[in-house]
C-alpha cells in the first residue's frame, strides 16, 4: 500500500503543478519556489511529517520535500547556534541534495551531449 500512496500523492502533486503551469501565467521557476516554500511552511506548521509518513516518496521526492529539508535544517541550526542558524541551517541541510543534483547533472551532460534549444 505504501507504493500506491506514494504513486497517487506524487501524481496528484505533479498534476496540480501542471494545472498551475497551464492555467496561470506563472513561470516554472516561480512554481518551483512556490513548492519549496509550501514544503517549508507545512513543515513549520507540523503538517508535513504526518503527510510524508502517509505518502512516503510521493511527498518526499518532489520540491515540497526539499522545502521540508531546508526547514528542518534551519530549526536544528537555530537550536544550536541561535539567530545565526537562520542563515546557515538551510545551506547545511540542503548541501548534499544540491551537490548530488549538480554532479549527476554534469555526468549526464558528459554522457548524453546536451544541445541548446533554438
Coordinates of C-alpha atoms in Angstrom, one line a residue:
X1 CA 0.0 0.0 0.0
X2 CA 3.0 2.3 0.5
X3 CA 3.8 2.2 -3.2
X4 CA 0.2 3.0 -4.1
X5 CA 0.0 6.0 -1.7
X6 CA 3.4 7.3 -3.0
X7 CA 2.2 7.0 -6.6
X8 CA -1.1 8.7 -6.3
X9 CA 0.2 11.5 -4.0
X10 CA 3.2 12.2 -6.2
X11 CA 1.0 12.1 -9.2
X12 CA -1.5 14.5 -7.6
X13 CA 1.3 17.0 -6.8
X14 CA 2.5 16.8 -10.4
X15 CA -1.0 17.2 -11.8
X16 CA -1.6 20.2 -9.6
X17 CA 1.7 21.8 -10.8
X18 CA 0.7 21.0 -14.4
X19 CA -2.6 22.8 -13.9
X20 CA -0.8 25.8 -12.5
X21 CA 1.5 25.9 -15.5
X22 CA -1.3 25.6 -18.0
X23 CA -4.0 27.8 -16.4
X24 CA -1.9 30.6 -14.9
X25 CA 0.8 32.9 -16.2
X26 CA 3.3 31.7 -13.6
X27 CA 6.7 30.8 -14.9
X28 CA 8.1 27.3 -14.0
X29 CA 10.8 28.9 -11.7
X30 CA 8.1 30.7 -9.7
X31 CA 6.1 27.5 -9.4
X32 CA 9.2 25.7 -8.1
X33 CA 9.8 28.4 -5.5
X34 CA 6.1 28.1 -4.5
X35 CA 6.5 24.3 -4.0
X36 CA 9.7 24.7 -1.9
X37 CA 8.1 27.5 0.2
X38 CA 5.0 25.4 0.7
X39 CA 7.0 22.5 1.9
X40 CA 8.8 24.8 4.4
X41 CA 5.5 26.2 5.7
X42 CA 3.9 22.8 6.0
X43 CA 7.0 21.7 7.9
X44 CA 6.8 24.7 10.2
X45 CA 3.1 24.0 10.9
X46 CA 3.9 20.4 11.8
X47 CA 1.7 19.0 9.0
X48 CA 4.4 17.8 6.6
X49 CA 5.8 14.9 8.7
X50 CA 2.4 13.1 9.1
X51 CA 1.8 13.7 5.3
X52 CA 5.2 12.3 4.5
X53 CA 4.7 9.2 6.6
X54 CA 1.4 8.6 4.8
X55 CA 2.7 9.3 1.3
X56 CA 6.3 8.2 1.6
X57 CA 8.4 9.1 -1.5
X58 CA 5.3 10.7 -3.2
X59 CA 5.7 13.5 -0.7
X60 CA 9.5 13.3 0.0
X61 CA 10.9 13.4 -3.5
X62 CA 9.1 16.5 -5.1
X63 CA 10.2 20.0 -4.3
X64 CA 7.9 20.0 -1.2
X65 CA 10.3 17.6 0.3
X66 CA 13.2 20.0 -0.4
X67 CA 11.4 22.7 1.5
X68 CA 10.9 20.4 4.4
X69 CA 14.6 19.5 4.5
X70 CA 15.5 23.2 4.5
X71 CA 13.1 23.9 7.3
X72 CA 14.4 21.0 9.4
X73 CA 18.0 22.3 8.9
X74 CA 17.0 25.8 10.0
X75 CA 15.2 24.5 13.1
X76 CA 18.2 22.5 14.1
X77 CA 20.7 25.3 13.5
X78 CA 18.6 27.8 15.4
X79 CA 18.5 25.4 18.4
X80 CA 22.3 25.1 18.3
X81 CA 23.5 28.5 17.1
X82 CA 20.7 30.8 17.9
X83 CA 19.7 33.6 15.5
X84 CA 22.7 33.0 13.1
X85 CA 21.3 29.5 12.5
X86 CA 18.6 31.1 10.4
X87 CA 21.2 31.9 7.8
X88 CA 23.3 28.7 7.9
X89 CA 20.9 25.9 8.6
X90 CA 19.3 25.6 5.2
X91 CA 22.6 25.5 3.5
X92 CA 23.9 22.7 5.6
X93 CA 20.7 20.6 5.3
X94 CA 20.3 21.1 1.5
X95 CA 24.0 20.8 0.6
X96 CA 24.0 17.0 -0.1
X97 CA 20.9 17.1 -2.3
X98 CA 22.1 20.1 -4.2
X99 CA 25.6 18.7 -4.7
X100 CA 24.2 15.4 -5.9
X101 CA 22.0 17.2 -8.4
X102 CA 24.9 19.2 -9.8
X103 CA 27.3 16.2 -10.0
X104 CA 24.7 13.8 -11.6
X105 CA 23.6 16.6 -14.0
X106 CA 27.2 17.2 -15.1
X107 CA 27.8 13.4 -15.5
X108 CA 24.6 13.1 -17.6
X109 CA 25.8 16.0 -19.8
X110 CA 29.0 14.2 -20.5
X111 CA 27.2 11.0 -21.5
X112 CA 24.3 12.5 -23.5
X113 CA 25.8 15.5 -25.3
X114 CA 23.2 18.2 -24.5
X115 CA 22.2 20.8 -27.1
X116 CA 20.8 24.3 -26.7
X117 CA 17.2 24.9 -27.6
X118 CA 16.6 27.1 -30.6

